[in-house]
Amino acid sequence: MRKKVIAGNWKMHKDIKETIELISGIKNGLTPNENREVIVCPPFTSLETAFALLKESNIGLGAQNMHFEDSGAFTGEISASMLKSVGCKYVILGHSERRNVFGEADEMINKKMLKALNSGLNPIFCVGETLEQRENGTTNSIIENQIRKGLDSISAQQLENTIIAYEPVWAIGTGKTATPDQAQEVHKFIRTLIADIYDEKTAGSLIIQYGGSVKPENSSELLNQPDIDGALVGGACLKPDLFLGIINSI
Ligand code: PEP
């Protein structure tokens, strides 16, 4: 049986003091449950502090981005080995804000995916359509293109260490959530596509998260869908009670 995996993407929020408060709040409210995994993805500046606070917990640490080169003249960038050195196990790649605000293309995301996996980091690989693409009826072809390009040259074995997050762009930070049926339909499409590119076993064990305005009020219904294996949470991960509300809805 696939575990449910809840990850919090803090985006550009929380200084060190606020990081300590948020992580303490999450840790204090978390009850043991072997059927789910919790991940927090603070900004780079908080990773080391977060790792120290998470040491005795089962909460995983992730970063929100990384560069595909090992080192060099890349001002402002962070490498996979740097992330590993501060205790990261996960890294979010291909988030729609990286794609749409910072112009990251599928080819660059694929290079990052390969570097993360070859460095022993587990990517949370995000895909999703815009409102215009959904209204044009091109959702599946957009998702297929992002997945085929993003996963180019990635083996079935490497995919075991990858989480895919389906995040419709129109639902991110907007308060508009995909209905459980809309989300389930795309998740099922993704799993079938993975079976087609790889095999049934790989598809069957792949964790596919939903992301886009997940909150305690809608998480239970979303997480009960057969192909939704967790959530990537933005806004609601910034307050312990909301993040815990989502986690405890499993
Ligand atoms: C996200 O940024 O990945 C996200 C899903 O944000 P929100 O939950 O705020 O929509």
mmCIF file of C-alpha atoms and ligand atoms in Angstrom:
data_model
loop_
_atom_site.group_PDB
_atom_site.id
_atom_site.type_symbol
_atom_site.label_atom_id
_atom_site.label_comp_id
_atom_site.label_asym_id
_atom_site.label_seq_id
_atom_site.Cartn_x
_atom_site.Cartn_y
_atom_site.Cartn_z
ATOM 1 C CA MET A 1 0.000 0.000 0.000
ATOM 2 C CA ARG A 2 1.266 3.490 -0.846
ATOM 3 C CA LYS A 3 1.891 5.844 2.066
ATOM 4 C CA LYS A 4 0.337 9.292 2.128
ATOM 5 C CA VAL A 5 3.006 11.988 1.904
ATOM 6 C CA ILE A 6 2.261 15.550 3.024
ATOM 7 C CA ALA A 7 4.862 18.183 2.136
ATOM 8 C CA GLY A 8 4.851 21.850 3.073
ATOM 9 C CA ASN A 9 6.316 24.347 0.610
ATOM 10 C CA TRP A 10 7.108 27.410 2.695
ATOM 11 C CA LYS A 11 8.078 29.471 -0.382
ATOM 12 C CA MET A 12 9.722 32.821 0.584
ATOM 13 C CA HIS A 13 8.359 32.852 4.141
ATOM 14 C CA LYS A 14 9.812 32.541 7.652
ATOM 15 C CA ASP A 15 13.034 33.895 9.097
ATOM 16 C CA ILE A 16 15.001 31.893 11.675
ATOM 17 C CA LYS A 17 12.844 32.830 14.665
ATOM 18 C CA GLU A 18 9.656 32.023 12.737
ATOM 19 C CA THR A 19 11.213 28.762 11.494
ATOM 20 C CA ILE A 20 11.828 27.648 15.077
ATOM 21 C CA GLU A 21 8.239 28.537 16.037
ATOM 22 C CA LEU A 22 6.671 26.759 13.045
ATOM 23 C CA ILE A 23 8.729 23.578 13.352
ATOM 24 C CA SER A 24 8.182 23.407 17.107
ATOM 25 C CA GLY A 25 4.436 23.804 16.574
ATOM 26 C CA ILE A 26 4.344 21.017 13.976
ATOM 27 C CA LYS A 27 6.491 18.677 16.073
ATOM 28 C CA ASN A 28 4.421 19.257 19.203
ATOM 29 C CA GLY A 29 1.142 18.472 17.463
ATOM 30 C CA LEU A 30 2.215 15.464 15.404
ATOM 31 C CA THR A 31 0.945 12.065 16.473
ATOM 32 C CA PRO A 32 2.768 8.902 15.282
ATOM 33 C CA ASN A 33 1.332 7.268 12.156
ATOM 34 C CA GLU A 34 3.295 4.775 10.093
ATOM 35 C CA ASN A 35 1.049 5.212 7.070
ATOM 36 C CA ARG A 36 2.122 8.740 6.328
ATOM 37 C CA GLU A 37 5.212 10.814 5.876
ATOM 38 C CA VAL A 38 5.594 14.544 6.573
ATOM 39 C CA ILE A 39 8.109 16.794 4.803
ATOM 40 C CA VAL A 40 8.873 20.488 5.318
ATOM 41 C CA CYS A 41 10.572 22.625 2.666
ATOM 42 C CA PRO A 42 11.739 25.906 4.241
ATOM 43 C CA PRO A 43 13.752 28.566 2.399
ATOM 44 C CA PHE A 44 17.504 27.910 1.995
ATOM 45 C CA THR A 45 18.396 30.207 4.900
ATOM 46 C CA SER A 46 16.365 28.091 7.341
ATOM 47 C CA LEU A 47 17.466 24.617 6.241
ATOM 48 C CA GLU A 48 20.284 24.170 8.731
ATOM 49 C CA THR A 49 18.174 25.367 11.668
ATOM 50 C CA ALA A 50 15.279 23.191 10.525
ATOM 51 C CA PHE A 51 17.508 20.126 10.241
ATOM 52 C CA ALA A 52 18.783 20.576 13.796
ATOM 53 C CA LEU A 53 15.203 20.830 15.086
ATOM 54 C CA LEU A 54 13.978 17.841 13.071
ATOM 55 C CA LYS A 55 16.768 15.435 14.054
ATOM 56 C CA GLU A 56 14.777 13.456 16.620
ATOM 57 C CA SER A 57 11.575 13.487 14.554
ATOM 58 C CA ASN A 58 10.236 11.549 11.572
ATOM 59 C CA ILE A 59 9.744 14.743 9.577
ATOM 60 C CA GLY A 60 11.779 14.929 6.375
ATOM 61 C CA LEU A 61 13.581 18.037 5.163
ATOM 62 C CA GLY A 62 13.413 19.358 1.621
ATOM 63 C CA ALA A 63 14.598 22.382 -0.349
ATOM 64 C CA GLN A 64 12.535 24.360 -2.847
ATOM 65 C CA ASN A 65 14.994 24.409 -5.751
ATOM 66 C CA MET A 66 18.584 23.657 -6.760
ATOM 67 C CA HIS A 67 20.959 24.109 -9.691
ATOM 68 C CA PHE A 68 21.956 21.241 -11.977
ATOM 69 C CA GLU A 69 25.714 21.913 -11.882
ATOM 70 C CA ASP A 70 27.980 20.742 -9.063
ATOM 71 C CA SER A 71 29.708 24.097 -8.523
ATOM 72 C CA GLY A 72 30.952 27.131 -10.427
ATOM 73 C CA ALA A 73 30.184 30.719 -11.318
ATOM 74 C CA PHE A 74 26.407 30.588 -10.774
ATOM 75 C CA THR A 75 25.687 33.550 -8.533
ATOM 76 C CA GLY A 76 22.750 32.973 -6.236
ATOM 77 C CA GLU A 77 22.439 29.270 -6.933
ATOM 78 C CA ILE A 78 22.660 26.203 -4.657
ATOM 79 C CA SER A 79 23.960 22.742 -5.573
ATOM 80 C CA ALA A 80 22.658 19.272 -4.727
ATOM 81 C CA SER A 81 25.674 18.507 -2.525
ATOM 82 C CA MET A 82 25.124 21.764 -0.588
ATOM 83 C CA LEU A 83 21.546 20.701 0.082
ATOM 84 C CA LYS A 84 22.686 17.273 1.222
ATOM 85 C CA SER A 85 25.268 18.849 3.517
ATOM 86 C CA VAL A 86 22.505 20.651 5.454
ATOM 87 C CA GLY A 87 20.424 17.490 5.793
ATOM 88 C CA CYS A 88 18.013 17.695 2.862
ATOM 89 C CA LYS A 89 16.488 14.466 1.617
ATOM 90 C CA TYR A 90 14.035 16.078 -0.811
ATOM 91 C CA VAL A 91 14.002 18.930 -3.312
ATOM 92 C CA ILE A 92 10.995 20.481 -5.060
ATOM 93 C CA LEU A 93 11.681 20.799 -8.806
ATOM 94 C CA GLY A 94 9.598 22.237 -11.606
ATOM 95 C CA HIS A 95 7.239 24.174 -9.339
ATOM 96 C CA SER A 96 4.942 26.347 -11.451
ATOM 97 C CA GLU A 97 6.410 29.489 -9.864
ATOM 98 C CA ARG A 98 9.886 28.367 -11.060
ATOM 99 C CA ARG A 99 8.432 27.626 -14.500
ATOM 100 C CA ASN A 100 6.284 30.743 -14.881
ATOM 101 C CA VAL A 101 8.007 33.436 -12.802
ATOM 102 C CA PHE A 102 11.634 32.378 -13.341
ATOM 103 C CA GLY A 103 11.277 30.922 -16.831
ATOM 104 C CA GLU A 104 12.473 27.383 -16.139
ATOM 105 C CA ALA A 105 11.842 25.162 -19.151
ATOM 106 C CA ASP A 106 11.285 21.390 -19.200
ATOM 107 C CA GLU A 107 14.860 20.765 -20.401
ATOM 108 C CA MET A 108 16.347 22.621 -17.432
ATOM 109 C CA ILE A 109 14.005 20.870 -15.020
ATOM 110 C CA ASN A 110 15.090 17.523 -16.490
ATOM 111 C CA LYS A 111 18.762 18.396 -15.878
ATOM 112 C CA LYS A 112 17.883 19.245 -12.277
ATOM 113 C CA MET A 113 15.934 15.996 -11.887
ATOM 114 C CA LEU A 114 18.887 13.956 -13.122
ATOM 115 C CA LYS A 115 21.338 15.817 -10.887
ATOM 116 C CA ALA A 116 19.111 15.423 -7.817
ATOM 117 C CA LEU A 117 18.612 11.688 -8.365
ATOM 118 C CA ASN A 118 22.261 11.052 -9.186
ATOM 119 C CA SER A 119 23.181 12.912 -5.984
ATOM 120 C CA GLY A 120 20.854 10.907 -3.747
ATOM 121 C CA LEU A 121 18.158 13.569 -3.330
ATOM 122 C CA ASN A 122 14.488 12.674 -3.815
ATOM 123 C CA PRO A 123 12.775 15.161 -6.138
ATOM 124 C CA ILE A 124 9.201 16.325 -5.715
ATOM 125 C CA PHE A 125 8.572 16.918 -9.413
ATOM 126 C CA CYS A 126 5.699 19.352 -10.081
ATOM 127 C CA VAL A 127 3.498 19.418 -13.157
ATOM 128 C CA GLY A 128 0.269 21.237 -13.900
ATOM 129 C CA GLU A 129 -1.812 23.086 -16.456
ATOM 130 C CA THR A 130 -2.866 26.746 -16.524
ATOM 131 C CA LEU A 131 -6.531 27.795 -16.506
ATOM 132 C CA GLU A 132 -6.350 28.597 -20.220
ATOM 133 C CA GLN A 133 -4.948 25.142 -20.988
ATOM 134 C CA ARG A 134 -7.689 23.466 -18.923
ATOM 135 C CA GLU A 135 -10.369 25.514 -20.676
ATOM 136 C CA ASN A 136 -8.847 24.637 -24.073
ATOM 137 C CA GLY A 137 -9.132 20.960 -23.190
ATOM 138 C CA THR A 138 -5.361 20.427 -23.380
ATOM 139 C CA THR A 139 -4.746 19.439 -19.735
ATOM 140 C CA ASN A 140 -3.687 15.858 -20.472
ATOM 141 C CA SER A 141 -1.362 16.754 -23.335
ATOM 142 C CA ILE A 142 0.303 19.494 -21.264
ATOM 143 C CA ILE A 143 0.821 17.107 -18.331
ATOM 144 C CA GLU A 144 2.086 14.357 -20.649
ATOM 145 C CA ASN A 145 4.586 16.711 -22.278
ATOM 146 C CA GLN A 146 5.870 17.966 -18.893
ATOM 147 C CA ILE A 147 6.225 14.404 -17.617
ATOM 148 C CA ARG A 148 7.895 12.934 -20.710
ATOM 149 C CA LYS A 149 10.394 15.822 -20.889
ATOM 150 C CA GLY A 150 10.974 16.123 -17.151
ATOM 151 C CA LEU A 151 11.565 12.392 -16.729
ATOM 152 C CA ASP A 152 13.702 11.964 -19.847
ATOM 153 C CA SER A 153 16.583 9.488 -19.175
ATOM 154 C CA ILE A 154 15.329 8.724 -15.669
ATOM 155 C CA SER A 155 15.234 4.989 -14.931
ATOM 156 C CA ALA A 156 12.410 3.051 -13.287
ATOM 157 C CA GLN A 157 14.691 2.542 -10.292
ATOM 158 C CA GLN A 158 15.270 6.297 -10.016
ATOM 159 C CA LEU A 159 11.548 6.922 -10.278
ATOM 160 C CA GLU A 160 11.119 4.935 -7.044
ATOM 161 C CA ASN A 161 12.839 7.879 -5.344
ATOM 162 C CA THR A 162 10.677 10.488 -7.058
ATOM 163 C CA ILE A 163 7.374 12.011 -5.990
ATOM 164 C CA ILE A 164 5.198 13.630 -8.656
ATOM 165 C CA ALA A 165 3.047 16.561 -7.543
ATOM 166 C CA TYR A 166 0.080 17.444 -9.743
ATOM 167 C CA GLU A 167 -0.526 21.133 -9.157
ATOM 168 C CA PRO A 168 -3.016 22.848 -11.452
ATOM 169 C CA VAL A 169 -1.587 26.370 -11.792
ATOM 170 C CA TRP A 170 -5.067 27.902 -11.485
ATOM 171 C CA ALA A 171 -5.442 26.353 -8.024
ATOM 172 C CA ILE A 172 -2.115 27.467 -6.527
ATOM 173 C CA GLY A 173 -2.497 30.241 -3.973
ATOM 174 C CA THR A 174 -5.869 31.211 -5.432
ATOM 175 C CA GLY A 175 -8.188 29.519 -2.945
ATOM 176 C CA LYS A 176 -9.697 27.585 -5.896
ATOM 177 C CA THR A 177 -9.181 23.860 -5.397
ATOM 178 C CA ALA A 178 -9.651 21.225 -8.051
ATOM 179 C CA THR A 179 -12.640 19.090 -7.106
ATOM 180 C CA PRO A 180 -11.697 15.624 -5.850
ATOM 181 C CA ASP A 181 -13.027 14.204 -9.152
ATOM 182 C CA GLN A 182 -11.020 16.648 -11.290
ATOM 183 C CA ALA A 183 -7.849 15.886 -9.332
ATOM 184 C CA GLN A 184 -8.437 12.115 -9.327
ATOM 185 C CA GLU A 185 -8.951 12.143 -13.100
ATOM 186 C CA VAL A 186 -5.547 13.747 -13.728
ATOM 187 C CA HIS A 187 -3.813 11.575 -11.108
ATOM 188 C CA LYS A 188 -5.187 8.470 -12.802
ATOM 189 C CA PHE A 189 -4.017 9.809 -16.156
ATOM 190 C CA ILE A 190 -0.513 10.351 -14.719
ATOM 191 C CA ARG A 191 -0.379 6.830 -13.262
ATOM 192 C CA THR A 192 -1.493 5.310 -16.567
ATOM 193 C CA LEU A 193 1.107 7.378 -18.412
ATOM 194 C CA ILE A 194 3.845 6.209 -16.032
ATOM 195 C CA ALA A 195 2.747 2.598 -16.619
ATOM 196 C CA ASP A 196 3.047 3.269 -20.333
ATOM 197 C CA ILE A 197 6.508 4.901 -20.120
ATOM 198 C CA TYR A 198 7.830 2.497 -17.449
ATOM 199 C CA ASP A 199 5.708 -0.439 -16.219
ATOM 200 C CA GLU A 200 2.691 -1.241 -14.019
ATOM 201 C CA LYS A 201 4.776 -1.964 -10.918
ATOM 202 C CA THR A 202 6.592 1.381 -11.100
ATOM 203 C CA ALA A 203 3.296 3.192 -11.685
ATOM 204 C CA GLY A 204 1.622 1.304 -8.842
ATOM 205 C CA SER A 205 4.195 2.367 -6.273
ATOM 206 C CA LEU A 206 4.616 5.984 -7.434
ATOM 207 C CA ILE A 207 3.533 8.651 -4.935
ATOM 208 C CA ILE A 208 1.448 11.311 -6.702
ATOM 209 C CA GLN A 209 0.596 14.333 -4.555
ATOM 210 C CA TYR A 210 -2.075 16.913 -5.255
ATOM 211 C CA GLY A 211 -1.263 20.595 -4.714
ATOM 212 C CA GLY A 212 -3.401 23.718 -5.030
ATOM 213 C CA SER A 213 -5.156 25.439 -2.116
ATOM 214 C CA VAL A 214 -5.253 22.309 0.048
ATOM 215 C CA LYS A 215 -6.601 23.118 3.520
ATOM 216 C CA PRO A 216 -8.053 21.152 6.444
ATOM 217 C CA GLU A 217 -11.584 21.651 5.084
ATOM 218 C CA ASN A 218 -10.898 19.948 1.733
ATOM 219 C CA SER A 219 -7.953 17.641 2.432
ATOM 220 C CA SER A 220 -9.832 14.596 3.628
ATOM 221 C CA GLU A 221 -11.956 14.250 0.480
ATOM 222 C CA LEU A 222 -8.960 14.854 -1.795
ATOM 223 C CA LEU A 223 -6.730 12.411 0.087
ATOM 224 C CA ASN A 224 -9.431 9.737 -0.026
ATOM 225 C CA GLN A 225 -9.238 9.524 -3.818
ATOM 226 C CA PRO A 226 -7.612 6.255 -4.946
ATOM 227 C CA ASP A 227 -4.767 7.864 -6.924
ATOM 228 C CA ILE A 228 -4.074 10.832 -4.622
ATOM 229 C CA ASP A 229 -1.215 9.835 -2.332
ATOM 230 C CA GLY A 230 -0.647 13.051 -0.459
ATOM 231 C CA ALA A 231 -0.517 16.796 -0.761
ATOM 232 C CA LEU A 232 1.960 19.543 -1.541
ATOM 233 C CA VAL A 233 0.758 22.419 0.584
ATOM 234 C CA GLY A 234 1.653 26.112 0.224
ATOM 235 C CA GLY A 235 -0.315 28.699 2.208
ATOM 236 C CA ALA A 236 -1.763 26.276 4.752
ATOM 237 C CA CYS A 237 1.647 24.893 5.752
ATOM 238 C CA LEU A 238 2.677 28.197 7.321
ATOM 239 C CA LYS A 239 0.504 27.758 10.426
ATOM 240 C CA PRO A 240 0.970 24.655 12.597
ATOM 241 C CA ASP A 241 -2.765 24.160 13.237
ATOM 242 C CA LEU A 242 -3.646 24.269 9.524
ATOM 243 C CA PHE A 243 -0.756 22.012 8.454
ATOM 244 C CA LEU A 244 -1.558 19.578 11.283
ATOM 245 C CA GLY A 245 -5.235 19.703 10.323
ATOM 246 C CA ILE A 246 -4.312 18.479 6.830
ATOM 247 C CA ILE A 247 -1.917 15.822 8.161
ATOM 248 C CA ASN A 248 -4.479 14.565 10.670
ATOM 249 C CA SER A 249 -7.201 14.329 8.025
ATOM 250 C CA ILE A 250 -5.519 11.183 6.695
HETATM 251 C C1 PEP B 1 2.223 25.300 -3.816
HETATM 252 O O1 PEP B 1 2.823 26.352 -3.846
HETATM 253 O O2 PEP B 1 2.814 24.262 -4.136
HETATM 254 C C2 PEP B 1 0.827 25.310 -3.408
HETATM 255 C C3 PEP B 1 0.112 24.255 -3.623
HETATM 256 O O3 PEP B 1 0.362 26.465 -2.834
HETATM 257 P P1 PEP B 1 -1.102 26.683 -2.154
HETATM 258 O O4 PEP B 1 -1.357 25.505 -1.247
HETATM 259 O O5 PEP B 1 -0.976 27.974 -1.403
HETATM 260 O O6 PEP B 1 -2.070 26.740 -3.269
#
